[in-house]
XYZ file of N, CA, C and O in Angstrom:
508
model
N 66.395 46.246 46.809
C 66.167 45.987 44.711
C 64.954 45.293 44.318
O 65.691 43.748 45.074
N 63.954 45.082 44.073
C 62.768 44.199 42.887
C 64.002 43.800 42.274
O 63.940 44.520 41.417
N 63.473 42.387 41.800
C 64.115 41.977 40.629
C 62.789 40.813 40.185
O 62.079 40.056 41.235
N 62.196 41.261 38.903
C 61.099 40.177 38.378
C 61.711 39.763 37.288
O 61.833 40.011 36.328
N 61.690 37.839 37.591
C 62.216 37.464 36.583
C 61.395 36.469 36.032
O 60.637 35.442 36.451
N 60.882 36.140 34.907
C 59.304 35.849 33.980
C 60.651 34.617 33.456
O 61.711 34.878 32.637
N 59.995 32.835 32.975
C 60.300 32.750 31.770
C 59.345 31.734 31.429
O 58.430 31.669 32.330
N 59.409 30.745 31.278
C 58.358 30.207 30.146
C 57.813 29.673 28.869
O 57.010 29.468 28.325
N 58.485 31.247 27.753
C 57.735 31.359 27.238
C 58.396 30.858 26.458
O 59.036 29.836 26.765
N 57.692 30.658 25.038
C 58.412 30.323 23.779
C 57.410 30.197 22.932
O 56.478 30.515 22.650
N 57.901 28.882 21.526
C 56.760 29.198 20.741
C 55.534 27.733 20.766
O 56.770 26.635 20.125
N 54.428 28.322 20.585
C 53.903 26.935 20.092
C 52.716 26.861 19.187
O 52.201 27.899 18.644
N 51.690 26.251 18.966
C 51.334 25.836 17.789
C 49.601 26.096 18.513
O 49.659 25.805 19.587
N 48.533 25.963 17.655
C 47.827 27.119 17.798
C 47.093 25.683 18.674
O 47.344 24.577 17.932
N 46.660 26.220 19.409
C 45.794 25.359 21.030
C 46.701 25.018 22.210
O 46.456 23.921 22.722
N 47.951 24.420 21.450
C 48.698 24.801 23.018
C 48.908 25.560 24.107
O 48.100 26.630 24.570
N 49.589 24.645 25.099
C 49.417 25.207 26.115
C 51.119 25.838 26.435
O 51.585 25.208 26.321
N 51.384 26.536 27.056
C 52.183 26.959 28.166
C 51.917 27.848 29.260
O 50.848 27.861 29.715
N 53.233 27.685 30.483
C 52.894 27.813 32.037
C 54.285 28.558 32.155
O 55.301 28.704 32.199
N 53.843 30.141 32.800
C 54.941 31.417 32.389
C 54.861 31.361 34.199
O 53.823 31.246 35.260
N 55.937 31.632 34.497
C 56.751 31.938 35.735
C 56.885 33.292 36.332
O 58.076 33.161 35.297
N 57.368 33.681 37.314
C 57.514 34.814 37.744
C 58.096 35.102 38.687
O 57.657 34.925 39.828
N 59.251 34.187 38.950
C 60.100 34.582 40.622
C 60.165 35.745 41.233
O 60.801 37.040 40.340
N 60.170 36.447 42.377
C 60.016 37.819 42.826
C 61.200 37.983 43.634
O 61.368 36.979 44.674
N 62.317 38.679 44.067
C 63.171 38.013 45.148
C 63.290 40.036 45.406
O 63.115 41.447 44.646
N 64.045 40.260 46.353
C 63.413 41.556 46.629
C 62.270 42.073 47.076
O 61.968 42.694 47.222
N 61.143 41.289 47.492
C 59.443 41.809 46.684
C 59.411 40.898 47.980
O 58.938 39.896 47.812
N 58.429 41.332 48.680
C 57.615 40.941 49.991
C 55.526 41.149 49.782
O 55.284 42.114 49.682
N 55.375 40.295 48.924
C 53.936 40.390 49.233
C 53.327 39.998 50.613
O 53.283 40.058 51.382
N 51.984 41.424 50.337
C 51.731 41.612 51.439
C 49.992 42.535 50.554
O 49.723 43.233 51.436
N 49.563 41.193 49.990
C 48.159 41.480 49.571
C 48.243 42.164 48.254
O 47.006 42.868 47.594
N 49.481 42.916 48.007
C 48.589 43.995 46.996
C 49.056 43.161 44.999
O 47.970 42.151 45.794
N 48.694 43.676 44.521
C 47.676 43.835 43.663
C 49.308 43.093 42.343
O 50.389 43.492 42.744
N 49.120 41.975 41.814
C 49.452 41.484 41.257
C 49.140 41.242 40.130
O 47.579 40.307 39.303
N 50.345 40.460 38.661
C 49.005 41.313 37.309
C 50.052 40.195 35.730
O 51.549 40.555 36.626
N 49.762 39.587 35.083
C 49.939 39.747 34.183
C 49.798 40.803 33.297
O 48.718 40.905 32.661
N 50.729 41.225 32.287
C 50.343 42.436 30.500
C 50.753 41.743 29.612
O 52.038 40.715 29.472
N 50.955 42.472 28.566
C 50.913 41.719 27.600
C 51.069 42.239 26.479
O 50.647 43.532 26.608
N 52.261 42.940 25.365
C 51.674 43.690 24.640
C 52.791 42.912 23.288
O 53.091 42.683 23.139
N 51.978 42.978 22.526
C 52.323 43.305 21.251
C 52.311 43.568 19.804
O 52.222 44.935 20.119
N 53.434 44.101 18.896
C 53.771 44.794 18.070
C 53.314 45.543 17.853
O 51.429 45.454 17.092
N 52.866 47.320 17.371
C 52.615 47.458 17.757
C 50.589 48.245 17.780
O 49.901 48.639 18.083
N 51.339 47.212 19.432
C 49.386 48.001 20.083
C 50.335 47.816 21.487
O 51.266 47.820 22.037
N 49.174 48.305 22.748
C 49.172 48.905 23.558
C 49.451 47.931 24.887
O 48.618 47.197 24.563
N 50.200 48.065 25.507
C 49.966 46.630 26.946
C 49.091 46.610 27.492
O 48.107 48.078 28.144
N 48.440 45.378 27.099
C 46.864 45.675 28.508
C 46.783 44.465 29.198
O 47.690 43.350 29.427
N 45.595 44.624 30.531
C 46.170 43.487 31.546
C 45.818 41.993 30.798
O 44.625 42.390 29.783
N 46.578 40.759 30.988
C 45.493 39.991 31.217
C 45.012 39.589 32.137
O 44.042 38.364 31.446
N 45.602 39.247 33.725
C 45.223 38.449 34.606
C 45.334 39.536 35.736
O 46.590 40.057 35.619
N 44.842 38.741 36.625
C 44.986 40.214 37.980
C 44.996 38.682 38.850
O 44.035 38.549 39.192
N 45.683 38.904 40.460
C 45.309 39.240 42.013
C 44.733 40.625 41.674
O 46.151 40.967 42.409
N 43.701 40.174 43.134
C 43.212 41.783 43.703
C 44.155 41.203 45.246
O 44.307 39.867 45.802
N 43.726 42.085 46.397
C 44.173 41.738 48.043
C 42.760 41.421 48.190
O 43.932 40.407 49.353
N 41.924 41.588 47.835
C 41.376 39.637 48.494
C 41.080 38.771 48.138
O 40.392 38.098 48.014
N 42.475 38.261 47.199
C 42.163 37.249 46.046
C 41.499 36.893 45.294
O 42.051 35.840 44.574
N 40.603 37.389 44.923
C 39.982 37.298 44.090
C 41.318 37.683 41.983
O 42.295 38.065 42.532
N 40.163 37.051 40.849
C 40.989 37.262 40.375
C 40.465 38.019 39.281
O 39.096 37.754 39.142
N 40.888 38.188 38.534
C 40.393 38.563 37.057
C 40.893 38.670 35.709
O 42.398 38.309 36.028
N 40.455 38.501 34.577
C 41.094 37.853 34.100
C 40.756 38.842 32.039
O 39.421 39.064 32.642
N 41.287 39.580 30.648
C 40.878 39.800 30.187
C 39.763 39.225 29.403
O 40.017 37.959 29.818
N 38.554 40.044 28.675
C 37.913 38.779 27.858
C 38.200 37.853 27.493
O 38.073 36.816 26.708
N 39.455 38.180 26.640
C 40.154 37.521 25.349
C 40.425 36.160 26.258
O 40.549 35.263 25.166
N 40.604 36.188 27.133
C 41.565 34.676 27.436
C 40.806 34.546 28.026
O 40.335 33.137 28.789
N 39.408 34.836 29.554
C 38.729 34.148 30.062
C 38.602 32.721 29.612
O 38.064 31.731 28.632
N 38.930 32.102 30.855
C 38.712 30.625 30.975
C 39.377 29.663 29.839
O 38.926 28.702 29.101
N 40.173 30.189 29.135
C 41.774 29.781 28.953
C 42.700 29.936 29.402
O 43.790 29.310 29.929
N 43.051 30.551 30.328
C 44.298 31.598 31.093
C 43.982 31.220 32.407
O 42.291 31.199 33.122
N 45.068 30.655 33.547
C 44.435 31.010 35.027
C 45.504 31.324 36.169
O 46.942 31.117 35.469
N 45.742 32.495 36.223
C 46.380 33.064 37.262
C 46.453 32.314 38.650
O 45.210 32.087 39.042
N 47.108 32.506 38.930
C 48.139 31.720 41.018
C 49.471 32.551 41.009
O 49.909 32.708 40.152
N 49.236 32.289 42.711
C 50.611 31.980 43.104
C 51.079 31.195 44.339
O 50.304 31.504 44.666
N 52.219 31.774 44.718
C 52.811 30.690 45.905
C 53.500 31.553 46.787
O 55.123 31.699 46.538
N 52.890 32.314 47.663
C 53.353 32.427 48.623
C 55.132 32.261 48.870
O 55.727 33.275 49.137
N 54.753 30.902 49.188
C 55.953 30.502 49.824
C 57.075 30.733 49.091
O 58.395 30.741 48.777
N 57.012 30.247 47.354
C 57.835 30.370 46.733
C 58.181 31.676 46.080
O 59.036 32.155 44.977
N 57.640 32.821 46.518
C 57.719 34.515 46.088
C 57.279 33.944 43.893
O 57.877 34.927 43.733
N 56.883 33.311 43.946
C 56.766 33.354 42.418
C 54.466 33.225 42.097
O 53.664 33.848 42.667
N 54.732 33.590 41.015
C 53.450 34.201 39.975
C 52.946 33.568 39.119
O 54.754 33.045 38.067
N 51.633 32.893 38.824
C 52.169 31.768 37.253
C 50.896 33.100 36.267
O 49.978 32.772 36.978
N 51.356 32.036 35.444
C 50.394 32.873 33.941
C 49.887 31.138 33.655
O 51.212 30.447 32.589
N 48.871 29.868 33.756
C 48.741 28.852 32.867
C 48.302 29.210 31.246
O 46.412 30.284 32.061
N 48.404 28.936 30.244
C 47.531 29.550 29.083
C 47.244 28.186 28.136
O 48.501 27.476 27.717
N 45.211 28.165 28.545
C 45.714 27.279 27.551
C 44.929 27.373 26.143
O 43.794 28.051 26.530
N 44.674 26.145 25.909
C 44.401 26.570 23.847
C 44.723 27.877 23.554
O 43.480 28.839 23.297
N 45.489 28.217 23.490
C 46.528 28.943 22.817
C 46.118 29.287 21.925
O 45.641 28.678 20.292
N 45.965 30.445 21.040
C 45.818 31.402 19.829
C 46.117 31.844 19.667
O 47.243 32.339 19.860
N 46.618 32.092 18.040
C 47.712 33.488 16.974
C 47.099 34.392 17.739
O 49.012 35.308 18.499
N 46.649 35.209 17.729
C 46.852 36.926 18.597
C 46.902 36.907 19.739
O 46.602 37.693 20.295
N 47.117 35.323 20.024
C 47.897 35.740 21.972
C 49.464 35.393 22.000
O 49.836 36.102 23.177
N 49.950 35.782 20.491
C 50.655 36.444 19.870
C 51.178 37.689 20.749
O 50.643 39.029 20.116
N 53.058 37.347 21.446
C 53.376 38.695 21.919
C 53.551 38.547 23.135
O 54.280 37.565 23.791
N 54.278 39.938 23.817
C 55.139 39.679 25.028
C 54.929 39.759 26.153
O 54.030 41.218 26.417
N 55.191 39.321 27.642
C 54.043 39.025 28.799
C 55.042 38.805 29.820
O 56.658 38.864 30.228
N 54.468 40.647 30.069
C 55.288 41.110 31.616
C 54.603 40.577 32.843
O 53.341 40.129 33.312
N 55.108 40.123 33.936
C 54.466 39.598 35.292
C 54.911 41.393 35.244
O 55.396 42.154 35.654
N 53.881 41.488 36.033
C 53.447 42.733 37.600
C 53.666 43.378 38.695
O 53.015 41.924 39.550
N 54.259 43.225 39.817
C 54.181 44.281 41.004
C 54.079 45.402 41.400
O 54.376 45.716 40.818
N 53.187 45.261 42.701
C 52.296 46.109 42.990
C 53.162 46.486 44.357
O 53.178 46.358 45.463
N 52.996 47.744 44.610
C 52.846 48.151 46.568
C 51.398 48.984 46.932
O 51.561 50.069 47.768
N 50.181 48.244 45.898
C 49.186 49.471 45.960
C 48.158 48.132 46.681
O 48.504 47.413 46.290
N 47.188 48.354 47.404
C 46.283 47.542 47.205
C 44.941 48.141 46.113
O 44.872 49.081 46.034
N 44.255 46.965 46.192
C 42.768 46.641 45.208
C 42.788 45.806 44.443
O 42.493 44.808 45.220
N 40.839 45.988 44.423
C 39.885 44.527 44.088
C 40.690 44.444 42.759
O 41.910 44.683 42.256
N 40.333 43.353 41.986
C 41.000 42.107 41.121
C 40.653 42.763 39.650
O 41.344 43.628 38.827
N 39.151 43.813 39.670
C 39.052 44.484 38.869
C 39.732 45.921 38.594
O 40.627 46.333 37.876
N 40.593 46.066 40.238
C 40.974 48.192 40.326
C 42.484 46.962 39.506
O 43.191 47.602 38.178
N 44.074 45.728 39.989
C 44.159 45.561 39.708
C 44.573 45.494 38.018
O 45.958 45.694 37.283
N 43.634 44.232 37.129
C 44.033 44.833 36.222
C 44.050 45.884 34.980
O 44.496 45.913 33.759
N 43.281 46.865 35.551
C 42.492 47.586 35.154
C 43.601 48.825 34.195
O 43.517 49.007 33.646
N 45.114 48.750 35.157
C 45.794 49.905 34.038
C 47.661 49.515 34.562
O 47.229 49.178 35.958
N 48.039 49.106 33.868
C 49.113 49.146 33.686
C 50.089 49.907 34.978
O 51.112 50.142 35.681
N 50.091 51.230 34.610
C 50.731 52.398 35.782
C 49.754 51.775 37.753
O 49.832 52.465 38.004
N 48.965 51.083 38.120
C 48.697 50.439 38.904
C 49.694 49.440 39.491
O 50.326 49.189 40.737
N 51.177 49.916 39.336
C 52.051 48.587 39.583
C 53.452 49.490 39.048
O 54.048 50.765 38.429
N 54.480 48.928 40.074
C 55.044 49.469 40.446
C 56.863 48.566 40.354
O 58.159 49.603 39.855
N 56.075 47.359 39.727
C 57.322 46.627 39.552
C 57.496 45.630 38.098
O 56.030 44.886 38.204
N 57.877 45.298 37.242
C 58.202 44.750 35.780
C 59.501 44.069 35.590
O 59.863 44.338 35.897
N 59.395 42.999 34.622
C 59.624 42.329 35.017
C 60.715 42.450 32.938
O 60.151 43.255 32.625
N 61.161 41.791 32.967
C 61.222 41.793 31.442
C 60.602 41.153 30.141
O 61.035 41.527 29.258
N 59.963 40.832 30.488
C 59.714 40.189 29.439
C 59.495 38.618 28.939
O 60.868 38.594 28.837
N 58.567 37.834 28.242
C 58.337 36.502 27.799
C 58.186 36.325 26.947
O 56.877 37.089 27.321
N 58.587 36.144 25.943
C 57.728 36.271 23.963
C 56.959 34.651 24.286
O 57.478 33.436 24.389
N 56.175 35.184 24.092
C 54.904 33.679 23.128
C 54.659 34.056 21.679
O 54.077 35.269 21.427
N 55.133 32.736 21.215
C 54.619 32.907 19.805
C 53.431 31.557 19.953
O 54.093 30.447 19.766
N 52.715 31.740 18.899
C 51.639 30.927 19.074
C 51.706 31.404 16.880
O 51.025 31.935 15.917
N 51.699 29.693 16.332
C 51.338 29.763 14.767
C 50.005 29.124 15.285
O 50.171 27.721 15.439
N 49.155 29.233 13.988
C 48.350 28.579 13.325
C 48.749 27.231 13.167
O 50.155 26.951 12.493
């Protein structure tokens, strides 16, 4: 049984930083799509960052230069370093794992490319 458990969310002021972690169990990474998505109230879930099968990373335009996705395969953990946070980054953040291969662009394009989801961790940025 695959479980993804996010941690690291919280409340910060604009300009602050947070590091989200996603610990996976029951899942073996074999170059599949891995990603972070977020959903704000009243909005659709959107891709924030992804790692493709070739190791390429992709970011939503709104977070480029501020967020960094990384993974530690030895620890089976996915990370999202978020710097220079803005109020518009406020959302529930979800990590996602796939059993699908794809480029970074493919992996960030749609939540439907993913098979497993964490429960989410709330990020709130105040101005």
